[in-house]
Amino acid sequence: MSAGVLILVGTPIGNLGDISPRAIEVLGAADALACEDTRRTGRLLSHIGVRVPVLIVMNDHTESEVITGILDRLAAGQRVAVVSDAGMPGISDPGERLVAAVSAAGYVIEVVPGPSAAVTALVGSGLPAGRFVFEGFLPRKGSGRAERLSELALERRTVLLYEAPHRLERTLTDLIGACGSDRRVAFGRELTKLHEEFWRGTLGDALKRCADVEPRGEYVLVLDGAPLPAEVSDEQLREALTLARSSGESTRDAVAGVSERFGVAKRRVYDLATGSETSK
Ligand code: SAM
């Protein structure tokens, strides 16, 4: 008996032409296919002319329940494929818990890569793609949302966010509250579809645009990273050190406190405190 394999398969985010030949081959050879919605996946399967013997519904609510059944299939040597409604499974979609359970059980996991809206938007955004973070959907409300927004305000890397059209205005307003209206942002809308659009500007402009043109379709927001803090001068650091020492702090405590407060290296503050920077 061959060993069971779990295969995560990327599917199009809009344009069915983006399904890869390898995805078609793997789906055609699968004994079972876990998907979020059988009707939607059924349409994809009929488009590519593939029949899979068993479809398993795996969404956010059922993922934990279907894991045991999938492990049984793998134990029986089956090839179980996983797709989500669109893009890569596990990216703001079910799959992560299943992969953790299958890898803990020691089965082979393969991935057939396909499009993902986040990376597609990033590369077309014109914003730095060298370092980025994927945040998916922000928490909808409460302290979780407020905490995430204040983290994003300081995040230096480009940030990728998913958002529904009817929440776009609220999210842009909150991002302006956290990052200011001048922060650069881009969005990719309806990517790979008929009405695909890339828009680039500032958070302030984006909010104005929401008022002018009602948001419709699927969006990825690409937010520029936070700017570097203004350079702290040696003079500022010396003043802070003098103040700390005059209030009775030891040199060691004053150096630690000042370096933390200004976010600069302890070595630099220590050299200023001991005057050793003048000899360099
Ligand atoms: N697994 C998918 C992926 O790899 O991109 C993401 C699924 S998540 C449930 C759906 C969200 O992804 C949408 O609300 C939207 O923010 C984004 N998205 C998906 N397809 C998109 C598209 N064609 N254009 C823009 N954003 C898209």
PDB file of C-alpha atoms and ligand atoms in Angstrom, residues 11-15 36 40 60 84-94 114-121 134 136-137 161-165 167 188-193 196 217-221, ligand 1:
ATOM      1  CA  THR A  11      -6.575  27.716  -6.984  1.00  0.00           C
ATOM      2  CA  PRO A  12      -7.386  30.938  -8.906  1.00  0.00           C
ATOM      3  CA  ILE A  13      -8.378  34.145  -7.067  1.00  0.00           C
ATOM      4  CA  GLY A  14     -10.714  35.107  -9.881  1.00  0.00           C
ATOM      5  CA  ASN A  15      -9.395  34.196 -13.304  1.00  0.00           C
ATOM      6  CA  GLU A  36     -14.869  25.006   1.734  1.00  0.00           C
ATOM      7  CA  ARG A  40     -17.945  26.543  -5.782  1.00  0.00           C
ATOM      8  CA  ASP A  60     -13.653  27.292   9.710  1.00  0.00           C
ATOM      9  CA  SER A  84     -10.082  26.725  -0.451  1.00  0.00           C
ATOM     10  CA  ASP A  85     -12.642  28.874  -2.244  1.00  0.00           C
ATOM     11  CA  ALA A  86      -9.839  30.929  -3.763  1.00  0.00           C
ATOM     12  CA  GLY A  87      -6.084  31.278  -3.586  1.00  0.00           C
ATOM     13  CA  MET A  88      -3.887  29.356  -1.201  1.00  0.00           C
ATOM     14  CA  PRO A  89      -5.480  27.207   1.505  1.00  0.00           C
ATOM     15  CA  GLY A  90      -4.354  28.307   4.985  1.00  0.00           C
ATOM     16  CA  ILE A  91      -4.048  31.987   3.994  1.00  0.00           C
ATOM     17  CA  SER A  92      -7.046  33.569   5.770  1.00  0.00           C
ATOM     18  CA  ASP A  93      -8.692  30.256   4.862  1.00  0.00           C
ATOM     19  CA  PRO A  94      -8.962  26.814   6.483  1.00  0.00           C
ATOM     20  CA  GLY A 114      -1.019  28.958  -6.864  1.00  0.00           C
ATOM     21  CA  PRO A 115      -1.994  32.618  -6.674  1.00  0.00           C
ATOM     22  CA  SER A 116      -2.614  34.417  -3.425  1.00  0.00           C
ATOM     23  CA  ALA A 117      -4.330  37.812  -3.372  1.00  0.00           C
ATOM     24  CA  ALA A 118      -1.844  39.264  -0.859  1.00  0.00           C
ATOM     25  CA  VAL A 119       1.301  38.616  -2.901  1.00  0.00           C
ATOM     26  CA  THR A 120      -0.455  39.534  -6.144  1.00  0.00           C
ATOM     27  CA  ALA A 121      -1.410  42.935  -4.668  1.00  0.00           C
ATOM     28  CA  PHE A 134       0.784  39.649   6.109  1.00  0.00           C
ATOM     29  CA  GLY A 136      -4.994  39.164   6.871  1.00  0.00           C
ATOM     30  CA  PHE A 137      -8.252  40.615   8.217  1.00  0.00           C
ATOM     31  CA  LEU A 161      -4.383  43.505   4.815  1.00  0.00           C
ATOM     32  CA  TYR A 162      -7.521  41.855   3.499  1.00  0.00           C
ATOM     33  CA  GLU A 163     -10.752  43.816   3.768  1.00  0.00           C
ATOM     34  CA  ALA A 164     -14.380  43.495   2.719  1.00  0.00           C
ATOM     35  CA  PRO A 165     -15.723  46.421   0.651  1.00  0.00           C
ATOM     36  CA  ARG A 167     -15.693  47.728   5.949  1.00  0.00           C
ATOM     37  CA  GLY A 188      -5.490  45.812  -5.374  1.00  0.00           C
ATOM     38  CA  ARG A 189      -9.157  45.340  -6.202  1.00  0.00           C
ATOM     39  CA  GLU A 190     -10.789  42.437  -8.034  1.00  0.00           C
ATOM     40  CA  LEU A 191      -7.350  41.079  -8.907  1.00  0.00           C
ATOM     41  CA  THR A 192      -7.168  38.893 -12.017  1.00  0.00           C
ATOM     42  CA  LYS A 193     -10.866  39.639 -12.728  1.00  0.00           C
ATOM     43  CA  GLU A 196      -9.063  44.511 -11.768  1.00  0.00           C
ATOM     44  CA  GLY A 217     -15.547  43.741  -4.919  1.00  0.00           C
ATOM     45  CA  GLU A 218     -12.561  42.197  -3.163  1.00  0.00           C
ATOM     46  CA  TYR A 219      -9.714  44.315  -1.787  1.00  0.00           C
ATOM     47  CA  VAL A 220      -6.177  43.892  -0.562  1.00  0.00           C
ATOM     48  CA  LEU A 221      -4.689  46.930   1.190  1.00  0.00           C
TER      49      LEU A 221
HETATM   50  N1  SAM B   1      -6.815  32.229   0.490  1.00  0.00           N
HETATM   51  C1  SAM B   1      -6.978  33.484  -0.203  1.00  0.00           C
HETATM   52  C2  SAM B   1      -5.629  33.941  -0.745  1.00  0.00           C
HETATM   53  O1  SAM B   1      -4.683  33.127  -0.806  1.00  0.00           O
HETATM   54  O2  SAM B   1      -5.503  35.101  -1.128  1.00  0.00           O
HETATM   55  C3  SAM B   1      -7.629  34.534   0.681  1.00  0.00           C
HETATM   56  C4  SAM B   1      -8.996  34.154   1.139  1.00  0.00           C
HETATM   57  S1  SAM B   1      -9.738  35.367   2.159  1.00  0.00           S
HETATM   58  C5  SAM B   1     -11.082  34.461   2.847  1.00  0.00           C
HETATM   59  C6  SAM B   1     -10.615  36.376   1.038  1.00  0.00           C
HETATM   60  C7  SAM B   1     -10.031  37.793   0.963  1.00  0.00           C
HETATM   61  O3  SAM B   1      -8.878  37.789   0.130  1.00  0.00           O
HETATM   62  C8  SAM B   1     -10.961  38.798   0.323  1.00  0.00           C
HETATM   63  O4  SAM B   1     -11.857  39.361   1.281  1.00  0.00           O
HETATM   64  C9  SAM B   1     -10.009  39.837  -0.210  1.00  0.00           C
HETATM   65  O5  SAM B   1      -9.577  40.701   0.815  1.00  0.00           O
HETATM   66  C10 SAM B   1      -8.834  38.961  -0.645  1.00  0.00           C
HETATM   67  N2  SAM B   1      -9.009  38.564  -2.048  1.00  0.00           N
HETATM   68  C11 SAM B   1      -9.306  37.336  -2.523  1.00  0.00           C
HETATM   69  N3  SAM B   1      -9.375  37.357  -3.866  1.00  0.00           N
HETATM   70  C12 SAM B   1      -9.125  38.625  -4.249  1.00  0.00           C
HETATM   71  C13 SAM B   1      -9.042  39.283  -5.506  1.00  0.00           C
HETATM   72  N4  SAM B   1      -9.267  38.644  -6.640  1.00  0.00           N
HETATM   73  N5  SAM B   1      -8.739  40.600  -5.513  1.00  0.00           N
HETATM   74  C14 SAM B   1      -8.512  41.260  -4.371  1.00  0.00           C
HETATM   75  N6  SAM B   1      -8.564  40.693  -3.163  1.00  0.00           N
HETATM   76  C15 SAM B   1      -8.872  39.397  -3.099  1.00  0.00           C
END
